[in-house]
Amino acid sequence: MRTPLPLAFLLLAGTAAPALAQTAQPAPASPLPDIVVTGRGIAEVDPRSDAIAILDRDRLTRTASNRLEDALADIAGIQSFRRADSRSANPTSQGITLRGIGGNASSRALLILDGVPQADPFAGWVAFPAYAPSRLGQVRVQRGGGSALWGSGALSGVIEMTSATPDQLSPLTADIFYGERNAVDAQGSASLVRDNGFASFTAGYARGDGFVPIVAEDRGAADRPAPYEQFNASARTVIAIAPNTELQATVQGFTDRRERGQAFTGIESDGADASVRLVGRGRWGWSALGYVQTRRFASSFASIAADRSASTQTLDQYNTPATGLGARFEIAPPLGERLAVRLGGDVRETSGETRERYTFVNALPTRRRVAGGTTRTLGGFVDLKATLGDLRIDANGRLDGWWIEDGRLFEATLATGATLTDTRFADRSGTEPTGRFGLAYAVAAPLTVRAAVYRGWRLPTPNELYRPFRAGADATAANAELAPETLEGVEAGIDFAFDDRFTLAATVFANRLNDAIANVTVAAGPGTFPGVGFVSAAGFYRRRDNLDSIESRGVEIDGRARLGGFTLGLSYAYADATVTAGPLAPALDGLRPAQVPAHQAAGTIGWAKDGFVASTALRYVSEQFEDDQNSRSLGDALTLDAVLAVPVAQGLAIEGRAENLFDARVETGFSGTALERARPRQLWIGVRAALD
């Protein structure tokens, strides 16, 4: 793979350092000395009855892979649909979820950055290559229903990313690493901080020749390494436009090129986002946000011969343009120390369509397909937090209206243009009430007990409603009649905090996901099936449908300790999840959701002193089923990552990193009967430089 403009962009940022250093001279005294610019939203009351876990900036920027999804793995229970990361996975398998309620391409947990939803507008997955960890200041994970504040999508929780604040930014940083399989990982940043504002720029580039996804004993001539090349950049400006008001503007973009390890499996993904937020920090806190997301996705699919001797193209999804538009307003009136209220509302529209060529004959497509539509939500919420002595009360409620419109499926022959299908699906609309009520009681100075009940919801994406797809030999039909998912949950827990040196939290929960959208197995190939066409003998025909429910009960434990220069972290999640499919697929009743492990655990140890940094991360995921019928299982995996940085000069360090140091097998799926792996050992060596 070539290394063109993106790497040159990073080098250009480095050559700009002298100019930046000349610009960043001490500024004259500010005429507004009382202004404090943070780049954050309006001040929030500290977490009360929520199950909260936090990743700080040090941990975000010191993982072995230097990738966001690796940092998120420190919090047990967060998972993508498959175990592979964003270097080798198909992006369509990277919807994120929590608490074992299962998933597919679409996320059942809401990922936001500075108040802006980050999921793909068309399909709901997360484009992880879009984020350089160095641009982030903190990640705050709220497990459990969060829809009352955030609306559709926050079924199992909210993963809230915030950009770095001025005190976390260095004037200039540059990191570059070289690794096995001809891999390069580079990131750079520049920032300018003034009394009345700041500006920052971050860029990242990654590429590698990749590993062979199919395990050695199952490979054939068709299998080869899966290369990748990815680039991201972001620019952010925050300025005070009045003594108590700041303007925040962000633009970001990314490109992503991958292959899945066979011919005709190339993937392209591009995106560009922009947002503007006004934040008032006076006696009345308020914020007003507007944003736009644009995406383009392309992917090719192949059928592999039974002996894996050759691959044949079966689908060319040559373009999937999508757009997300949204706005949000909230206000926090001054009501005293014992009572805090936030009121607000938001609107979000997502639209997109897939454009595909399919039914290949003699290596050429014979038909084309266009499928897509628009979804829209409009909602308002009230959030109340009250303190009555040692008792703290959280109560919020929300009402959303939703619309599914302009759904269309068009298919035609390429040779003659004759129409095969031209279906316009009926527009639909409805309302969804959501809410949360929680109590927290301070038993003693270090100990708090808490409990909460909640209801959340999620609207199907245009991808789920209208787009059929293939994964290897399997084919899945869309379903324009899918109903929204709703979740009802209850939880109870304890929090123990001794200053900031030691924290421990434990939570038990029970969640029920109603009308769970799943890829339901209907039949085995060979055969010709509605909505997808021919499926070979090596594949299965599936259809998206609403199951009756998925129930998940479990336990979560999170601990953190600081001992001198050492930092220790522990996270464990257990989820006992079962499916109730109802008359749709009674054979699935009592089975586990696909790709949901019962146990997940992560432990980290870090040490830092005088520029020396060392850390390890031990992670475990238990056995899980690859499919909804629980017929194929993926083994458990225990991996160890390590990082060691040694300072060699002021602001300069040499760093070695090891992912999956002992090369444990991480099984992620099947291609026909062949087993696919992920995250093999990857060793890195490089340098980090920072101008402070």
Coordinates of C-alpha atoms in Angstrom, one line a residue, residues 101-606:
I101 CA -27.6 -7.4 25.3
G102 CA -26.0 -8.4 22.0
G103 CA -25.8 -6.4 18.9
N104 CA -25.1 -6.3 15.2
A105 CA -23.7 -3.6 13.0
S106 CA -25.6 -1.0 14.9
S107 CA -24.5 0.2 18.3
R108 CA -26.7 -0.3 21.4
A109 CA -24.6 2.1 23.4
L110 CA -24.3 5.8 22.4
L111 CA -20.8 7.2 21.7
I112 CA -20.6 10.9 21.8
L113 CA -17.8 13.4 21.4
D114 CA -18.3 16.9 23.0
G115 CA -22.0 16.3 22.8
V116 CA -22.1 15.1 19.2
P117 CA -23.3 11.5 18.4
Q118 CA -20.5 9.6 16.6
A119 CA -22.2 6.5 15.1
D120 CA -22.4 6.2 11.4
P121 CA -25.6 7.9 10.2
F122 CA -26.6 5.1 7.8
A123 CA -25.7 2.0 9.8
G124 CA -24.8 2.9 13.4
W125 CA -21.4 1.4 13.6
V126 CA -18.3 3.3 15.0
A127 CA -15.5 4.4 12.7
F128 CA -12.7 3.9 15.3
P129 CA -9.9 5.0 12.9
A130 CA -11.4 8.5 13.0
Y131 CA -10.1 9.2 16.6
A132 CA -6.5 9.9 17.6
P133 CA -6.4 9.2 21.4
S134 CA -4.1 12.2 21.9
R135 CA -6.9 14.6 21.1
L136 CA -9.0 13.3 24.0
G137 CA -9.0 14.5 27.6
Q138 CA -11.3 11.9 29.2
V139 CA -13.7 9.1 28.4
R140 CA -16.7 8.7 30.8
V141 CA -18.7 5.5 30.6
Q142 CA -22.2 5.4 32.1
R143 CA -23.5 1.9 32.1
G144 CA -27.3 1.4 32.0
G145 CA -30.0 3.3 30.2
G146 CA -29.1 6.8 29.3
S147 CA -31.9 7.6 26.8
A148 CA -33.7 10.1 29.1
L149 CA -30.9 12.6 28.5
W150 CA -29.6 11.5 25.1
G151 CA -32.5 9.9 23.2
S152 CA -32.4 7.1 20.7
G153 CA -29.3 4.9 20.9
A154 CA -28.4 5.0 24.5
L155 CA -30.0 1.6 25.3
S156 CA -27.2 0.0 27.3
G157 CA -25.2 3.1 28.2
V158 CA -23.4 6.2 27.1
I159 CA -19.7 6.5 26.3
E160 CA -18.9 10.2 26.5
M161 CA -15.6 11.4 25.1
T162 CA -14.4 14.9 25.8
S163 CA -11.6 16.7 24.0
A164 CA -8.5 17.7 25.8
T165 CA -8.6 20.9 27.8
P166 CA -6.0 23.7 27.6
D167 CA -4.0 22.4 30.7
Q168 CA -3.8 18.9 29.0
L169 CA -2.3 20.2 25.7
S170 CA 1.3 20.6 24.7
P171 CA 2.4 23.2 22.2
L172 CA 3.8 20.5 19.9
T173 CA 3.9 16.7 20.0
A174 CA 5.1 14.1 17.5
D175 CA 5.1 10.3 17.9
I176 CA 6.2 7.8 15.3
F177 CA 6.5 4.0 15.7
Y178 CA 7.5 1.1 13.4
G179 CA 6.2 -2.4 13.9
E180 CA 6.0 -5.9 12.7
R181 CA 4.6 -6.6 9.2
N182 CA 5.9 -3.3 8.0
A183 CA 3.5 -1.3 10.2
V184 CA 3.7 2.5 10.8
D185 CA 1.9 4.4 13.5
A186 CA 2.3 8.2 13.7
Q187 CA 0.5 11.0 15.5
G188 CA 1.2 14.7 15.8
S189 CA -0.5 17.6 17.5
A190 CA -0.1 21.3 17.8
S191 CA -1.8 23.8 20.1
L192 CA -1.9 27.4 20.9
V193 CA -3.3 28.5 24.3
R194 CA -4.2 32.1 25.2
D195 CA -6.1 33.6 28.1
N196 CA -9.3 33.9 26.2
G197 CA -9.2 30.7 24.2
F198 CA -7.1 28.0 22.5
A199 CA -6.8 26.2 19.3
S200 CA -5.6 22.6 18.7
F201 CA -4.8 20.4 15.7
T202 CA -4.3 16.7 15.8
A203 CA -3.5 14.2 13.0
G204 CA -2.8 10.5 13.0
Y205 CA -1.6 8.0 10.3
A206 CA -1.4 4.2 10.5
R207 CA -0.6 1.5 8.0
G208 CA 0.5 -2.1 7.9
D209 CA 0.8 -5.1 5.6
G210 CA -1.4 -7.0 7.9
F211 CA -1.7 -10.6 9.1
V212 CA -3.6 -13.5 7.5
P213 CA -7.0 -13.6 9.3
I214 CA -7.6 -17.3 8.7
V215 CA -5.8 -19.6 11.1
A216 CA -2.9 -21.5 9.6
E217 CA -4.5 -24.9 9.7
D218 CA -7.6 -23.7 7.8
R219 CA -5.9 -21.5 5.1
G220 CA -6.0 -22.1 1.4
A221 CA -4.5 -20.4 -1.7
A222 CA -7.2 -17.7 -1.5
D223 CA -6.1 -16.5 1.9
R224 CA -3.6 -13.7 2.2
P225 CA -2.6 -10.8 4.6
A226 CA -5.2 -8.1 5.3
P227 CA -3.4 -4.7 4.9
Y228 CA -4.8 -1.4 6.2
E229 CA -4.0 2.3 5.8
Q230 CA -5.8 5.0 7.8
F231 CA -5.6 8.7 8.5
N232 CA -7.4 11.1 10.7
A233 CA -7.2 14.8 11.4
S234 CA -9.1 17.3 13.6
A235 CA -9.0 21.0 14.3
R236 CA -10.7 22.7 17.3
T237 CA -11.0 26.3 18.3
V238 CA -12.5 27.6 21.6
I239 CA -12.7 31.3 22.2
A240 CA -14.5 33.5 24.8
I241 CA -16.9 35.8 23.0
A242 CA -18.2 37.3 26.2
P243 CA -17.2 37.1 29.9
N244 CA -19.5 34.1 30.5
T245 CA -19.8 32.7 27.0
E246 CA -17.5 30.6 24.8
L247 CA -17.7 29.5 21.2
Q248 CA -16.4 26.0 20.4
A249 CA -15.9 24.9 16.8
T250 CA -14.6 21.5 15.6
V251 CA -13.9 20.0 12.2
Q252 CA -12.6 16.5 11.8
G253 CA -12.1 13.9 9.0
F254 CA -10.8 10.5 8.3
T255 CA -10.0 8.0 5.6
D256 CA -9.8 4.2 6.1
R257 CA -8.7 1.6 3.6
R258 CA -8.7 -2.1 4.6
E259 CA -8.9 -5.6 3.1
R260 CA -10.3 -8.7 4.7
G261 CA -7.6 -11.1 3.6
Q262 CA -8.9 -12.4 0.2
A263 CA -9.3 -10.9 -3.2
F264 CA -12.4 -8.8 -3.7
T265 CA -12.7 -7.9 0.0
G266 CA -11.5 -4.3 -0.2
I267 CA -13.1 -1.7 2.1
E268 CA -13.1 2.1 1.8
S269 CA -14.5 4.5 4.4
D270 CA -14.3 8.3 4.5
G271 CA -15.9 10.9 6.7
A272 CA -16.0 14.6 7.6
D273 CA -17.8 16.2 10.5
A274 CA -18.2 19.7 11.8
S275 CA -19.9 21.1 14.9
V276 CA -20.4 24.5 16.6
R277 CA -21.4 24.9 20.2
L278 CA -22.1 28.0 22.3
V279 CA -21.7 27.5 26.1
G280 CA -22.9 29.9 28.7
R281 CA -21.3 29.7 32.2
G282 CA -23.1 32.5 34.0
R283 CA -25.7 32.1 36.7
W284 CA -27.9 30.4 34.2
G285 CA -25.9 27.7 32.5
W286 CA -26.8 26.9 28.9
S287 CA -25.5 25.4 25.7
A288 CA -26.6 25.4 22.0
L289 CA -25.1 22.8 19.6
G290 CA -25.4 22.2 15.9
Y291 CA -23.5 19.5 13.9
V292 CA -23.3 17.8 10.5
Q293 CA -21.8 14.4 9.6
T294 CA -21.0 13.1 6.2
R295 CA -19.9 9.5 5.3
R296 CA -18.9 7.5 2.3
F297 CA -18.5 3.7 2.6
A298 CA -17.6 1.1 -0.1
S299 CA -17.1 -2.6 0.3
S300 CA -16.6 -5.6 -1.9
F301 CA -17.6 -9.2 -0.9
A302 CA -16.4 -12.5 -2.1
S303 CA -17.4 -16.1 -2.0
I304 CA -14.6 -18.5 -1.1
A305 CA -14.4 -22.0 -2.7
A306 CA -15.0 -24.9 -0.3
D307 CA -11.3 -25.8 -0.4
R308 CA -10.3 -22.1 -0.1
S309 CA -8.4 -22.3 -3.4
A310 CA -10.0 -19.2 -4.9
S311 CA -12.4 -16.3 -4.2
T312 CA -15.1 -15.0 -6.5
Q313 CA -16.7 -11.6 -6.2
T314 CA -20.3 -11.7 -5.2
L315 CA -21.2 -8.1 -4.3
D316 CA -19.8 -4.7 -5.1
Q317 CA -21.2 -2.1 -2.6
Y318 CA -19.5 0.7 -4.5
N319 CA -20.9 3.7 -2.6
T320 CA -22.9 4.3 0.5
P321 CA -23.3 8.0 1.0
A322 CA -24.8 9.1 4.3
T323 CA -25.5 12.3 6.2
G324 CA -26.3 13.1 9.8
L325 CA -27.7 16.5 10.9
G326 CA -28.5 17.5 14.5
A327 CA -29.0 20.2 17.0
R328 CA -29.3 20.3 20.8
F329 CA -30.1 23.0 23.4
E330 CA -30.1 22.8 27.1
I331 CA -30.4 25.1 30.0
A332 CA -29.6 24.9 33.8
P333 CA -31.4 27.5 35.9
P334 CA -29.9 28.5 39.3
L335 CA -32.0 26.7 42.0
G336 CA -29.5 26.5 44.8
E337 CA -27.1 24.0 46.1
R338 CA -29.6 21.3 47.0
L339 CA -31.4 21.2 43.7
A340 CA -30.1 21.1 40.1
V341 CA -32.3 21.0 37.0
R342 CA -31.4 20.7 33.3
L343 CA -34.0 21.1 30.6
G344 CA -33.4 20.7 26.9
G345 CA -34.3 19.2 23.6
D346 CA -32.6 17.9 20.5
V347 CA -33.3 16.9 16.9
R348 CA -31.4 14.4 14.7
E349 CA -31.9 13.3 11.1
T350 CA -30.0 10.5 9.4
S351 CA -30.2 9.6 5.7
G352 CA -28.3 7.5 3.3
E353 CA -28.5 4.8 0.7
T354 CA -26.5 1.9 -0.5
R355 CA -25.5 1.6 -4.2
E356 CA -24.5 -1.9 -5.2
R357 CA -23.8 -4.2 -8.1
Y358 CA -24.6 -7.8 -7.5
T359 CA -25.4 -11.3 -9.0
F360 CA -22.1 -11.8 -10.6
V361 CA -21.8 -14.1 -13.7
N362 CA -18.5 -14.9 -15.2
A363 CA -16.8 -12.3 -12.8
L364 CA -19.1 -9.5 -13.9
P365 CA -22.1 -8.0 -12.2
T366 CA -25.5 -8.4 -13.9
R367 CA -27.7 -6.3 -11.6
R368 CA -27.7 -3.1 -9.5
R369 CA -29.4 -2.1 -6.3
V370 CA -30.2 1.2 -4.6
A371 CA -31.7 1.0 -1.1
G372 CA -32.1 3.6 1.7
G373 CA -34.2 6.1 3.5
T374 CA -34.4 8.7 6.2
T375 CA -35.0 8.6 10.0
R376 CA -35.7 11.5 12.3
T377 CA -36.1 12.0 16.0
L378 CA -37.2 15.1 18.0
G379 CA -37.3 15.0 21.8
G380 CA -37.3 17.0 24.9
F381 CA -36.1 16.2 28.4
V382 CA -36.0 17.3 32.1
D383 CA -33.3 16.2 34.4
L384 CA -33.6 16.7 38.2
K385 CA -31.0 16.1 40.9
A386 CA -31.9 16.8 44.6
T387 CA -30.0 16.5 47.8
L388 CA -31.8 15.8 51.1
G389 CA -29.1 15.4 53.7
D390 CA -27.3 12.1 52.9
L391 CA -29.9 11.1 50.3
R392 CA -29.4 12.1 46.7
I393 CA -32.2 11.8 44.1
D394 CA -31.8 11.6 40.4
A395 CA -35.0 11.8 38.2
N396 CA -35.2 12.5 34.5
G397 CA -37.8 12.0 31.8
R398 CA -38.0 12.4 28.1
L399 CA -40.4 12.2 25.2
D400 CA -39.3 11.5 21.7
G401 CA -41.2 11.6 18.4
W402 CA -39.7 9.5 15.6
W403 CA -40.2 9.3 11.8
I404 CA -39.1 6.7 9.3
E405 CA -39.5 8.1 5.8
D406 CA -38.6 7.8 2.1
G407 CA -37.7 4.1 2.3
R408 CA -36.9 2.6 -1.1
L409 CA -35.5 -0.5 -2.7
F410 CA -34.7 -0.4 -6.4
E411 CA -33.2 -3.2 -8.4
A412 CA -32.6 -3.4 -12.1
T413 CA -30.6 -5.4 -14.7
L414 CA -27.4 -3.8 -15.9
A415 CA -27.6 -5.1 -19.4
T416 CA -31.0 -3.7 -20.3
G417 CA -31.9 -1.4 -17.4
A418 CA -35.1 -3.4 -16.9
T419 CA -36.6 -2.8 -13.5
L420 CA -36.7 -5.9 -11.3
T421 CA -37.9 -4.2 -8.0
D422 CA -39.1 -0.7 -7.3
T423 CA -40.6 -0.7 -3.8
R424 CA -41.5 2.4 -1.9
F425 CA -42.0 1.6 1.8
A426 CA -44.7 3.3 3.8
D427 CA -43.7 6.1 6.0
R428 CA -44.1 5.5 9.7
S429 CA -44.0 7.5 12.9
G430 CA -44.5 7.2 16.7
T431 CA -43.5 8.4 20.1
E432 CA -41.3 6.9 22.8
P433 CA -41.3 7.9 26.5
T434 CA -38.1 7.2 28.4
G435 CA -36.9 8.0 31.9
R436 CA -34.6 7.2 34.8
F437 CA -35.1 7.3 38.6
G438 CA -32.2 6.7 41.0
L439 CA -31.3 7.0 44.6
A440 CA -27.9 7.3 46.3
Y441 CA -27.4 7.2 50.0
A442 CA -24.1 8.1 51.7
V443 CA -23.9 5.5 54.5
A444 CA -20.6 6.8 55.8
A445 CA -17.8 9.0 54.5
P446 CA -16.3 6.5 52.0
L447 CA -19.4 4.4 51.3
T448 CA -22.4 5.1 49.1
V449 CA -25.2 2.7 48.1
R450 CA -27.3 3.4 45.0
A451 CA -30.1 2.0 43.0
A452 CA -31.9 3.0 39.8
V453 CA -34.6 2.0 37.3
Y454 CA -34.8 3.2 33.7
R455 CA -36.2 2.8 30.3
G456 CA -34.4 3.5 27.0
W457 CA -35.0 3.0 23.3
R458 CA -33.3 2.9 19.8
L459 CA -34.7 3.5 16.4
P460 CA -33.7 1.1 13.6
T461 CA -31.1 2.5 11.2
P462 CA -31.6 2.8 7.4
N463 CA -29.1 0.0 7.1
E464 CA -31.2 -2.4 9.1
L465 CA -34.4 -1.3 7.5
Y466 CA -33.4 -1.4 3.8
R467 CA -30.0 -2.9 3.0
P468 CA -29.5 -6.7 2.5
F469 CA -25.9 -7.7 3.0
R470 CA -23.4 -10.6 2.8
A471 CA -20.7 -11.8 5.1
G472 CA -18.6 -14.5 3.6
A473 CA -21.0 -17.2 2.3
D474 CA -23.9 -16.0 4.5
A475 CA -26.6 -13.6 3.3
T476 CA -28.9 -11.5 5.4
A477 CA -32.1 -9.8 4.1
A478 CA -33.3 -6.3 5.3
N479 CA -36.7 -5.7 6.9
A480 CA -38.5 -2.4 6.4
E481 CA -41.0 -3.2 9.1
L482 CA -38.6 -3.4 12.0
A483 CA -40.0 -1.8 15.2
P484 CA -37.9 0.3 17.6
E485 CA -36.1 -1.5 20.4
T486 CA -36.9 -0.6 24.0
L487 CA -35.0 -1.5 27.1
E488 CA -36.2 -1.7 30.7
G489 CA -33.6 -2.1 33.5
V490 CA -32.9 -2.0 37.2
E491 CA -29.6 -1.9 39.0
A492 CA -28.1 -1.5 42.5
G493 CA -24.6 -0.9 43.6
I494 CA -22.1 0.4 46.1
D495 CA -19.3 2.9 45.7
F496 CA -16.3 3.1 48.0
A497 CA -14.0 6.1 47.6
F498 CA -11.0 7.1 49.7
D499 CA -9.9 10.5 48.3
D500 CA -8.7 9.9 44.8
R501 CA -6.2 7.2 45.9
F502 CA -8.6 4.3 45.9
T503 CA -12.1 3.7 44.4
L504 CA -14.2 0.6 44.1
A505 CA -17.6 0.2 42.6
A506 CA -19.8 -2.9 42.3
T507 CA -23.1 -3.1 40.5
V508 CA -25.7 -5.8 39.9
F509 CA -28.2 -5.3 37.1
A510 CA -31.1 -6.8 35.2
N511 CA -32.0 -5.6 31.7
R512 CA -34.7 -6.6 29.3
L513 CA -34.4 -5.6 25.6
N514 CA -37.8 -5.8 24.0
D515 CA -38.2 -6.2 20.2
A516 CA -34.4 -6.9 19.9
I517 CA -33.3 -6.5 16.3
A518 CA -31.3 -9.6 15.3
N519 CA -30.0 -11.4 12.2
V520 CA -32.2 -14.5 12.5
T521 CA -31.2 -17.7 10.7
V522 CA -34.0 -18.8 8.4
A523 CA -32.4 -21.6 6.3
A524 CA -29.2 -23.1 5.2
G525 CA -27.9 -23.0 1.6
P526 CA -27.9 -23.8 -1.2
G527 CA -30.9 -22.0 -2.5
T528 CA -32.4 -18.8 -3.8
F529 CA -34.0 -16.6 -1.1
P530 CA -36.1 -13.4 -1.1
G531 CA -34.1 -10.2 -0.6
V532 CA -30.7 -11.7 -1.2
G533 CA -30.7 -14.2 -4.1
F534 CA -28.6 -17.3 -4.3
V535 CA -26.8 -18.6 -1.2
S536 CA -24.2 -21.4 -1.6
A537 CA -24.1 -24.7 0.3
A538 CA -21.4 -23.1 2.6
G539 CA -23.7 -20.3 3.7
F540 CA -26.8 -19.5 5.7
Y541 CA -29.8 -17.3 4.8
R542 CA -30.7 -14.8 7.6
R543 CA -33.3 -12.0 7.9
R544 CA -33.3 -9.0 10.2
D545 CA -36.3 -9.3 12.6
N546 CA -37.5 -8.2 16.0
L547 CA -37.2 -11.0 18.6
D548 CA -39.4 -10.9 21.6
S549 CA -36.6 -10.0 24.0
I550 CA -33.1 -10.5 25.2
E551 CA -32.7 -10.6 29.0
S552 CA -29.3 -10.0 30.6
R553 CA -28.5 -10.2 34.3
G554 CA -25.1 -9.6 35.7
V555 CA -22.4 -8.0 37.8
E556 CA -19.9 -5.3 37.2
I557 CA -16.8 -4.5 39.4
D558 CA -14.4 -1.6 38.8
G559 CA -11.5 -0.6 41.0
R560 CA -8.7 1.9 40.8
A561 CA -5.8 2.7 43.1
R562 CA -2.9 5.1 43.2
L563 CA 0.2 4.1 45.2
G564 CA 3.0 6.6 44.8
G565 CA 4.1 6.3 41.2
F566 CA 1.9 3.2 40.6
T567 CA -1.6 3.1 39.2
L568 CA -3.7 -0.1 39.3
G569 CA -6.9 -0.7 37.6
L570 CA -9.4 -3.7 37.7
S571 CA -12.6 -4.2 35.8
Y572 CA -14.8 -7.3 35.6
A573 CA -18.2 -7.9 34.0
Y574 CA -20.4 -10.9 34.1
A575 CA -23.5 -11.2 31.9
D576 CA -26.0 -14.0 31.9
A577 CA -27.9 -13.3 28.7
T578 CA -30.7 -15.3 27.1
V579 CA -32.9 -14.9 24.0
T580 CA -36.7 -15.2 23.9
A581 CA -37.5 -15.3 20.2
G582 CA -41.2 -16.1 20.4
P583 CA -43.1 -17.6 17.4
L584 CA -40.7 -16.0 15.0
A585 CA -37.9 -18.5 15.8
P586 CA -38.8 -20.7 18.8
A587 CA -35.6 -22.7 18.3
L588 CA -33.7 -19.7 19.6
D589 CA -35.5 -19.6 23.0
G590 CA -33.2 -19.9 25.9
L591 CA -30.0 -19.6 23.8
R592 CA -27.4 -16.9 24.3
P593 CA -27.2 -13.9 21.9
A594 CA -24.5 -14.3 19.3
Q595 CA -21.1 -12.8 20.1
V596 CA -21.8 -12.2 23.8
P597 CA -19.3 -13.7 26.3
A598 CA -20.4 -14.4 29.9
H599 CA -17.2 -13.1 31.4
Q600 CA -14.9 -10.1 30.6
A601 CA -12.1 -8.8 32.7
A602 CA -9.3 -6.3 32.4
G603 CA -6.4 -5.5 34.8
T604 CA -3.8 -2.7 34.3
I605 CA -0.7 -1.7 36.2
G606 CA 1.1 1.5 35.4

